[in-house]
Short mmCIF file of C-alpha atoms in Angstrom, two decimals:
data_model
loop_
_atom_site.label_atom_id
_atom_site.label_comp_id
_atom_site.label_asym_id
_atom_site.label_seq_id
_atom_site.Cartn_x
_atom_site.Cartn_y
_atom_site.Cartn_z
CA UNK A 1 -0.12 -0.23 0.40
CA UNK A 2 2.98 2.12 1.01
CA UNK A 3 4.05 1.23 -2.71
CA UNK A 4 1.08 2.43 -4.15
CA UNK A 5 0.95 5.91 -2.05
CA UNK A 6 4.50 6.40 -3.11
CA UNK A 7 3.37 5.72 -7.41
CA UNK A 8 0.65 7.75 -6.81
CA UNK A 9 2.22 11.13 -5.48
CA UNK A 10 5.30 10.50 -8.07
CA UNK A 11 2.57 9.99 -10.82
CA UNK A 12 1.13 13.39 -9.73
CA UNK A 13 4.23 15.49 -9.29
CA UNK A 14 6.02 14.43 -12.87
CA UNK A 15 2.71 13.18 -14.55
CA UNK A 16 1.30 9.72 -15.64
CA UNK A 17 3.80 9.09 -18.39
CA UNK A 18 7.25 9.23 -16.23
CA UNK A 19 8.69 6.05 -16.75
CA UNK A 20 7.91 6.43 -20.57
CA UNK A 21 10.82 6.60 -22.85
CA UNK A 22 11.33 9.19 -24.97
CA UNK A 23 10.87 7.14 -28.18
CA UNK A 24 7.58 5.72 -26.53
CA UNK A 25 3.76 6.66 -27.40
CA UNK A 26 1.85 7.37 -24.64
CA UNK A 27 -1.30 5.68 -24.39
CA UNK A 28 -4.89 7.55 -24.89
CA UNK A 29 -6.81 8.07 -21.77
CA UNK A 30 -10.02 5.79 -21.20
CA UNK A 31 -12.35 5.87 -18.67
CA UNK A 32 -13.51 2.75 -19.28
CA UNK A 33 -9.77 1.17 -18.23
CA UNK A 34 -10.00 -0.66 -15.51
CA UNK A 35 -6.97 0.72 -13.31
CA UNK A 36 -9.17 3.84 -13.00
CA UNK A 37 -11.40 4.39 -9.78
CA UNK A 38 -15.54 3.93 -10.74
CA UNK A 39 -16.07 5.42 -7.19
CA UNK A 40 -13.98 8.60 -7.66
CA UNK A 41 -15.37 9.57 -11.60
CA UNK A 42 -18.89 9.03 -10.79
CA UNK A 43 -18.48 11.38 -7.76
CA UNK A 44 -15.71 10.19 -5.01
CA UNK A 45 -13.96 7.27 -3.99
CA UNK A 46 -15.36 6.13 -0.85
CA UNK A 47 -11.88 5.06 0.99
CA UNK A 48 -10.74 8.47 0.82
CA UNK A 49 -13.74 9.61 3.21
CA UNK A 50 -12.13 8.00 6.89
CA UNK A 51 -8.46 7.93 6.87
CA UNK A 52 -6.91 7.82 9.88
CA UNK A 53 -10.61 6.90 12.08
CA UNK A 54 -12.12 3.50 12.85
CA UNK A 55 -14.36 3.55 9.63
CA UNK A 56 -11.18 3.10 7.28
CA UNK A 57 -11.26 1.64 4.30
CA UNK A 58 -7.75 1.19 3.49
CA UNK A 59 -5.52 2.67 0.55
CA UNK A 60 -8.13 2.82 -2.83
CA UNK A 61 -5.86 0.05 -5.49
CA UNK A 62 -7.39 2.31 -8.33
CA UNK A 63 -5.63 5.07 -9.88
CA UNK A 64 -7.75 8.85 -9.58
CA UNK A 65 -6.87 11.01 -12.33
CA UNK A 66 -8.80 14.00 -12.98
CA UNK A 67 -8.56 14.15 -17.14
CA UNK A 68 -10.44 10.67 -16.98
CA UNK A 69 -13.06 12.17 -14.44
CA UNK A 70 -13.20 14.89 -17.03
CA UNK A 71 -13.62 12.79 -19.54
CA UNK A 72 -16.56 10.53 -17.63
CA UNK A 73 -18.27 13.36 -17.05
CA UNK A 74 -18.55 14.77 -21.14
CA UNK A 75 -19.56 11.29 -22.06
CA UNK A 76 -22.76 10.16 -23.26
CA UNK A 77 -22.24 6.36 -23.14
CA UNK A 78 -24.76 4.93 -21.49
CA UNK A 79 -22.30 2.50 -19.54
CA UNK A 80 -21.67 5.76 -17.00
CA UNK A 81 -25.47 4.43 -15.62
CA UNK A 82 -23.47 1.00 -14.92
CA UNK A 83 -20.20 2.96 -12.98
CA UNK A 84 -23.19 5.12 -11.22
CA UNK A 85 -25.00 1.66 -10.25
CA UNK A 86 -22.01 0.56 -8.21
CA UNK A 87 -21.08 3.75 -6.47
CA UNK A 88 -24.84 3.28 -5.40
CA UNK A 89 -24.54 -0.03 -3.53
CA UNK A 90 -21.03 0.87 -2.26
CA UNK A 91 -22.71 3.95 -0.63
CA UNK A 92 -25.47 2.15 0.02
CA UNK A 93 -23.94 -0.29 1.96
CA UNK A 94 -21.74 1.69 4.19
CA UNK A 95 -25.30 3.80 4.98
CA UNK A 96 -26.80 0.78 6.10
CA UNK A 97 -23.84 0.05 8.08
CA UNK A 98 -24.06 3.09 9.98
CA UNK A 99 -27.77 2.92 10.73
CA UNK A 100 -27.81 -0.70 12.11
CA UNK A 101 -24.18 1.32 14.31
CA UNK A 102 -27.19 4.35 15.11
CA UNK A 103 -30.03 1.79 16.10
CA UNK A 104 -27.54 0.04 18.61
CA UNK A 105 -26.70 3.42 19.68
CA UNK A 106 -30.17 3.74 20.89
CA UNK A 107 -30.76 0.83 22.22
CA UNK A 108 -27.70 0.78 24.53
CA UNK A 109 -29.18 4.48 25.55
CA UNK A 110 -32.09 2.83 26.13
CA UNK A 111 -31.02 0.39 28.72
CA UNK A 112 -28.37 2.90 29.79
CA UNK A 113 -30.23 2.72 33.31
CA UNK A 114 -31.47 -0.71 33.36
CA UNK A 115 -27.96 -2.68 33.23
CA UNK A 116 -24.12 -2.55 34.29
CA UNK A 117 -21.77 -0.91 31.40
CA UNK A 118 -20.08 -3.85 29.95
CA UNK A 119 -16.05 -3.48 31.32
CA UNK A 120 -14.02 -1.20 29.75
CA UNK A 121 -10.31 -1.88 28.12
CA UNK A 122 -7.26 0.16 28.41
CA UNK A 123 -6.11 3.28 26.23
CA UNK A 124 -3.43 1.20 24.86
CA UNK A 125 -4.95 -2.02 24.19
CA UNK A 126 -7.96 0.51 22.68
CA UNK A 127 -5.17 1.80 20.29
CA UNK A 128 -3.59 -1.67 19.69
CA UNK A 129 -6.91 -2.61 18.69
CA UNK A 130 -7.02 0.25 15.75
CA UNK A 131 -3.54 -0.53 14.27
CA UNK A 132 -4.55 -4.12 14.35
CA UNK A 133 -8.22 -3.02 12.32
CA UNK A 134 -5.84 -0.81 10.06
CA UNK A 135 -3.54 -3.58 9.33
CA UNK A 136 -7.00 -6.24 8.63
CA UNK A 137 -8.88 -3.59 6.47
CA UNK A 138 -5.52 -3.37 4.19
CA UNK A 139 -5.09 -6.94 3.97
CA UNK A 140 -9.02 -7.68 3.28
CA UNK A 141 -8.37 -4.94 0.61
CA UNK A 142 -5.32 -6.63 -0.29
CA UNK A 143 -6.65 -10.20 -0.63
CA UNK A 144 -10.24 -8.76 -2.55
CA UNK A 145 -7.91 -7.88 -5.55
CA UNK A 146 -6.22 -10.90 -5.50
CA UNK A 147 -9.31 -11.73 -5.44
CA UNK A 148 -11.05 -10.22 -8.10
CA UNK A 149 -7.66 -11.14 -10.30
CA UNK A 150 -8.18 -14.80 -10.83
CA UNK A 151 -11.82 -14.54 -10.84
CA UNK A 152 -10.70 -12.26 -14.16
CA UNK A 153 -7.99 -15.05 -15.11
CA UNK A 154 -10.24 -17.74 -14.32
CA UNK A 155 -9.38 -19.00 -11.48
CA UNK A 156 -12.50 -19.78 -9.28
CA UNK A 157 -11.34 -22.17 -6.60
CA UNK A 158 -8.65 -19.63 -6.00
CA UNK A 159 -11.16 -16.56 -5.70
CA UNK A 160 -13.38 -18.97 -3.46
CA UNK A 161 -10.48 -19.46 -1.20
CA UNK A 162 -9.32 -15.98 -1.03
CA UNK A 163 -12.98 -14.73 -0.05
CA UNK A 164 -13.22 -17.28 2.43
CA UNK A 165 -10.44 -16.05 3.88
CA UNK A 166 -11.17 -12.30 3.65
CA UNK A 167 -14.56 -13.39 6.18
CA UNK A 168 -12.70 -14.85 8.59
CA UNK A 169 -10.49 -11.79 8.04
CA UNK A 170 -13.85 -9.54 8.40
CA UNK A 171 -15.02 -11.48 11.48
CA UNK A 172 -11.83 -10.74 13.62
CA UNK A 173 -12.23 -7.28 12.12
CA UNK A 174 -15.50 -6.93 13.73
CA UNK A 175 -14.88 -8.48 16.89
CA UNK A 176 -12.01 -5.48 17.94
CA UNK A 177 -14.37 -2.91 15.99
CA UNK A 178 -16.85 -4.06 18.70
CA UNK A 179 -14.66 -3.79 21.90
CA UNK A 180 -13.45 -0.71 21.25
CA UNK A 181 -17.15 0.41 20.22
CA UNK A 182 -18.33 -1.21 23.83
CA UNK A 183 -14.91 0.53 25.40
CA UNK A 184 -16.06 3.64 24.15
CA UNK A 185 -19.68 3.56 25.09
CA UNK A 186 -18.46 2.45 28.67
CA UNK A 187 -16.35 5.34 28.69
CA UNK A 188 -18.27 7.97 27.69
CA UNK A 189 -21.34 6.76 29.35
CA UNK A 190 -18.95 6.39 32.37
CA UNK A 191 -18.40 10.27 31.73
CA UNK A 192 -22.14 11.48 31.37
CA UNK A 193 -23.24 9.67 34.79
CA UNK A 194 -20.34 11.10 36.27
CA UNK A 195 -21.09 14.75 35.00
CA UNK A 196 -25.05 13.70 35.38
CA UNK A 197 -25.43 14.59 31.88
CA UNK A 198 -27.86 13.01 29.03
CA UNK A 199 -26.45 11.66 25.94
CA UNK A 200 -27.62 10.88 22.58
CA UNK A 201 -27.05 9.49 18.86
CA UNK A 202 -25.80 11.34 15.88
CA UNK A 203 -27.92 10.62 12.98
CA UNK A 204 -25.49 11.18 10.54
CA UNK A 205 -22.15 9.07 12.26
CA UNK A 206 -23.60 7.22 15.09
CA UNK A 207 -21.62 8.67 17.07
CA UNK A 208 -22.49 9.02 21.12
CA UNK A 209 -22.88 13.06 21.93
CA UNK A 210 -23.48 14.52 25.12
CA UNK A 211 -26.19 16.80 24.83
CA UNK A 212 -26.01 20.95 25.84
CA UNK A 213 -22.22 20.06 25.41
CA UNK A 214 -20.32 22.91 24.77
CA UNK A 215 -20.29 23.80 21.57
CA UNK A 216 -16.42 23.39 20.68
CA UNK A 217 -16.98 20.03 20.68
CA UNK A 218 -19.68 19.70 18.88
CA UNK A 219 -18.87 21.79 16.08
CA UNK A 220 -15.57 19.73 16.53
CA UNK A 221 -18.12 16.47 16.74
CA UNK A 222 -19.92 18.47 13.25
CA UNK A 223 -15.94 18.93 11.18
CA UNK A 224 -14.93 15.28 12.30
CA UNK A 225 -14.15 12.85 8.75
CA UNK A 226 -16.73 10.63 9.90
CA UNK A 227 -19.74 13.07 10.24
CA UNK A 228 -18.32 14.80 6.96
CA UNK A 229 -17.79 12.00 5.23
CA UNK A 230 -21.23 9.65 6.05
CA UNK A 231 -23.12 13.39 5.41
CA UNK A 232 -21.44 13.66 2.51
CA UNK A 233 -22.02 9.71 1.20
CA UNK A 234 -26.13 10.34 1.98
CA UNK A 235 -25.83 14.00 0.31
CA UNK A 236 -23.88 12.43 -3.12
CA UNK A 237 -26.83 9.69 -3.27
CA UNK A 238 -29.96 11.72 -2.83
CA UNK A 239 -28.49 13.79 -5.76
CA UNK A 240 -27.76 10.91 -7.49
CA UNK A 241 -30.56 9.55 -6.76
CA UNK A 242 -32.86 12.60 -7.30
CA UNK A 243 -31.29 13.53 -10.71
CA UNK A 244 -32.34 9.72 -11.76
CA UNK A 245 -35.77 10.97 -11.12
CA UNK A 246 -35.08 14.22 -12.93
CA UNK A 247 -34.22 12.51 -15.48
CA UNK A 248 -36.91 9.59 -16.12
CA UNK A 249 -39.79 12.15 -15.76
CA UNK A 250 -37.87 14.19 -18.57
CA UNK A 251 -38.03 10.91 -20.39
CA UNK A 252 -41.45 10.24 -19.41
CA UNK A 253 -42.16 13.62 -20.29
CA UNK A 254 -40.22 13.51 -23.72
CA UNK A 255 -42.87 10.26 -24.32
CA UNK A 256 -46.05 11.87 -24.29
CA UNK A 257 -44.88 14.53 -26.04
CA UNK A 258 -44.45 11.43 -28.82
CA UNK A 259 -47.49 10.04 -27.86
CA UNK A 260 -49.44 13.67 -28.66
CA UNK A 261 -47.49 14.52 -31.62
CA UNK A 262 -48.42 10.85 -32.99
CA UNK A 263 -52.50 10.93 -31.61
CA UNK A 264 -51.81 15.07 -33.85
CA UNK A 265 -50.27 12.99 -36.87
CA UNK A 266 -52.63 10.25 -37.27
CA UNK A 267 -56.23 12.14 -36.40
CA UNK A 268 -53.50 14.11 -39.36
CA UNK A 269 -53.60 11.77 -41.77
CA UNK A 270 -56.83 10.21 -40.65
CA UNK A 271 -58.44 13.90 -41.99
CA UNK A 272 -56.64 13.89 -44.97
CA UNK A 273 -58.12 9.68 -45.56
CA UNK A 274 -61.38 11.54 -44.91
CA UNK A 275 -60.59 14.62 -47.61
CA UNK A 276 -59.70 12.31 -50.22
CA UNK A 277 -62.63 9.54 -49.40
CA UNK A 278 -64.82 12.13 -49.49
CA UNK A 279 -63.32 13.61 -53.22
CA UNK A 280 -62.91 10.65 -54.10
CA UNK A 281 -66.27 10.46 -53.65
CA UNK A 282 -67.65 13.60 -55.12
CA UNK A 283 -65.35 12.95 -58.13
CA UNK A 284 -67.23 9.51 -58.67
CA UNK A 285 -70.46 11.04 -58.31
CA UNK A 286 -69.57 14.03 -60.57
CA UNK A 287 -67.86 11.81 -63.46
CA UNK A 288 -71.49 9.60 -62.93
CA UNK A 289 -73.09 12.86 -63.67
CA UNK A 290 -71.42 14.07 -66.22
CA UNK A 291 -71.78 10.24 -67.84
CA UNK A 292 -75.40 9.85 -67.52
CA UNK A 293 -75.00 13.25 -69.44
CA UNK A 294 -72.60 12.43 -71.99
CA UNK A 295 -75.73 9.83 -72.18
CA UNK A 296 -77.73 12.06 -72.10
CA UNK A 297 -76.59 14.15 -74.86
CA UNK A 298 -75.16 10.88 -76.99
CA UNK A 299 -79.33 10.28 -76.50
CA UNK A 300 -80.16 13.26 -78.01
CA UNK A 301 -77.86 13.15 -80.55
CA UNK A 302 -79.30 9.55 -81.65
CA UNK A 303 -82.87 10.76 -81.64
CA UNK A 304 -82.29 14.07 -83.57
CA UNK A 305 -80.12 12.13 -86.31
CA UNK A 306 -82.78 9.51 -86.28
CA UNK A 307 -85.70 12.81 -86.75
CA UNK A 308 -82.93 14.09 -89.78
CA UNK A 309 -83.47 10.73 -90.92
CA UNK A 310 -87.08 10.14 -90.95
CA UNK A 311 -87.33 13.60 -92.36
CA UNK A 312 -84.99 13.97 -94.87
CA UNK A 313 -87.16 10.55 -95.43
CA UNK A 314 -90.10 12.07 -95.65
CA UNK A 315 -89.42 15.26 -97.82
CA UNK A 316 -87.70 12.93 -100.18
CA UNK A 317 -90.93 10.76 -100.04
CA UNK A 318 -92.69 14.45 -100.73
CA UNK A 319 -90.40 14.61 -103.48
CA UNK A 320 -90.64 11.14 -105.51
CA UNK A 321 -94.53 11.92 -104.74
CA UNK A 322 -94.22 15.48 -105.91
CA UNK A 323 -92.27 14.00 -109.49
CA UNK A 324 -94.47 11.01 -110.47
CA UNK A 325 -97.37 14.18 -110.26
CA UNK A 326 -95.53 15.62 -112.33
CA UNK A 327 -94.85 12.85 -115.04
CA UNK A 328 -98.12 11.86 -114.18
CA UNK A 329 -99.09 15.02 -115.31
CA UNK A 330 -97.01 16.06 -117.94
CA UNK A 331 -98.69 12.56 -119.75
CA UNK A 332 -101.48 13.66 -118.94
CA UNK A 333 -100.74 16.87 -120.97
CA UNK A 334 -99.31 15.09 -124.00
CA UNK A 335 -101.97 12.43 -124.16
CA UNK A 336 -104.63 14.78 -123.78
CA UNK A 337 -102.26 16.96 -126.83
CA UNK A 338 -102.58 14.02 -128.85
CA UNK A 339 -105.85 13.23 -128.45
CA UNK A 340 -107.27 16.32 -129.47
CA UNK A 341 -104.86 16.49 -131.95
CA UNK A 342 -106.35 12.95 -133.12
CA UNK A 343 -108.95 14.20 -132.58
CA UNK A 344 -108.58 17.77 -134.79
CA UNK A 345 -107.54 15.52 -137.57
CA UNK A 346 -110.70 13.13 -137.42
CA UNK A 347 -112.47 16.72 -137.82
CA UNK A 348 -110.43 17.85 -140.36
CA UNK A 349 -110.43 14.43 -142.32
CA UNK A 350 -114.69 14.55 -141.84
CA UNK A 351 -114.44 18.24 -142.92
#
C-alpha cells in the first residue's frame, strides 16, 4: 500500500508517463480502463473519506485521475449508469452499516439505566486494536483485489478460497471494532454518569454525543472526518437519485409529447384520408353525372339523327310523290294533246 501511495504521489508530481522513454508513444486516456477508480469518476472515492479513523477503508487500489474524471463527465455513453449503480451499491452498504450502528447506540442508551455498563479496556489496548483493525483492513482489500484478479483469470477455486479468508479476517476485524465501540460507549457512559448529563446518538455518523455539550466540542464533531464523510455519502446518494428521478420525469415527458404528436399525426392523417375519400366520392359522383349527361347527349344526338333521317326520308318521299305527280301531269298533258290532235285530224278528215 505504501508503494502505491508513493507511486500516486510521483504520478501527481511528474505525470503518469514519467517512466516512458522519449521514443515511446503515450497511451490515449480511456475512462473505461479497469485501472481507474469508478467511484472517483462518479463522485468521489469512499476510501478517501475516513482516513485514520475507526471506519478507515484503507488505500484505494485504483487510480484517481482528474483528466479521466473529466472525460467521464463529458461522455454520453450508456455505460456510465453501470458505474453509478456500483457507486450507489457501495455507498448504500456503508450507510446501512452506520444505520445499524445508530440503532444499536439508541438501544444502548435505552438500557443505560437498567444495566451496568460493560467493562472497559485500556487506552493502550484500544490503540493496539485500532492498529490491528487497520492492518486487517489492508489485508482484506489486498485479498479482494487478488480474488478479483483470480476470477478474471478464471481461477474460480482460488478466488473462492481468498474470499473465505477475507470473511474470516472481516469477522476478526468486527470483533475488535466491537471491543473498541463497547469500550468507548462505556467510557462515554461513565463520563456522562459522572457529569449527570444526558446522551444522544448522532443521526449522521452514530457517534455518542452529550446533550448540551460545549459548542466547541459540537463543532469539532460536526467537522470530524466520520461525520463529514457519512454526510457526504448521504448527500451524494440523494443527489444521484434525484438526478435519476428528474431524468425519468424528463423521459416520461418526452414520451408523452411523442405520444401526443403521434396522435395529432394520426388525426391529421385520418382527416386527410377522410377528405380524400370525400373527394373521390364527389369525383365519382361528378363522373357519374358527366357520364349520364354524355349519355343523354348521345341519346339526344341519336334521336336528332333519327328525326333528321325520318324528315329526310319524308322529304324524299314527298319529292318523289311530287315528281310522280309532275310526270303524271305531263303524261296526261301529252296524252290530251295527242287526243286533241287526233280529234282535230278526224274533224279535218270529216270536213
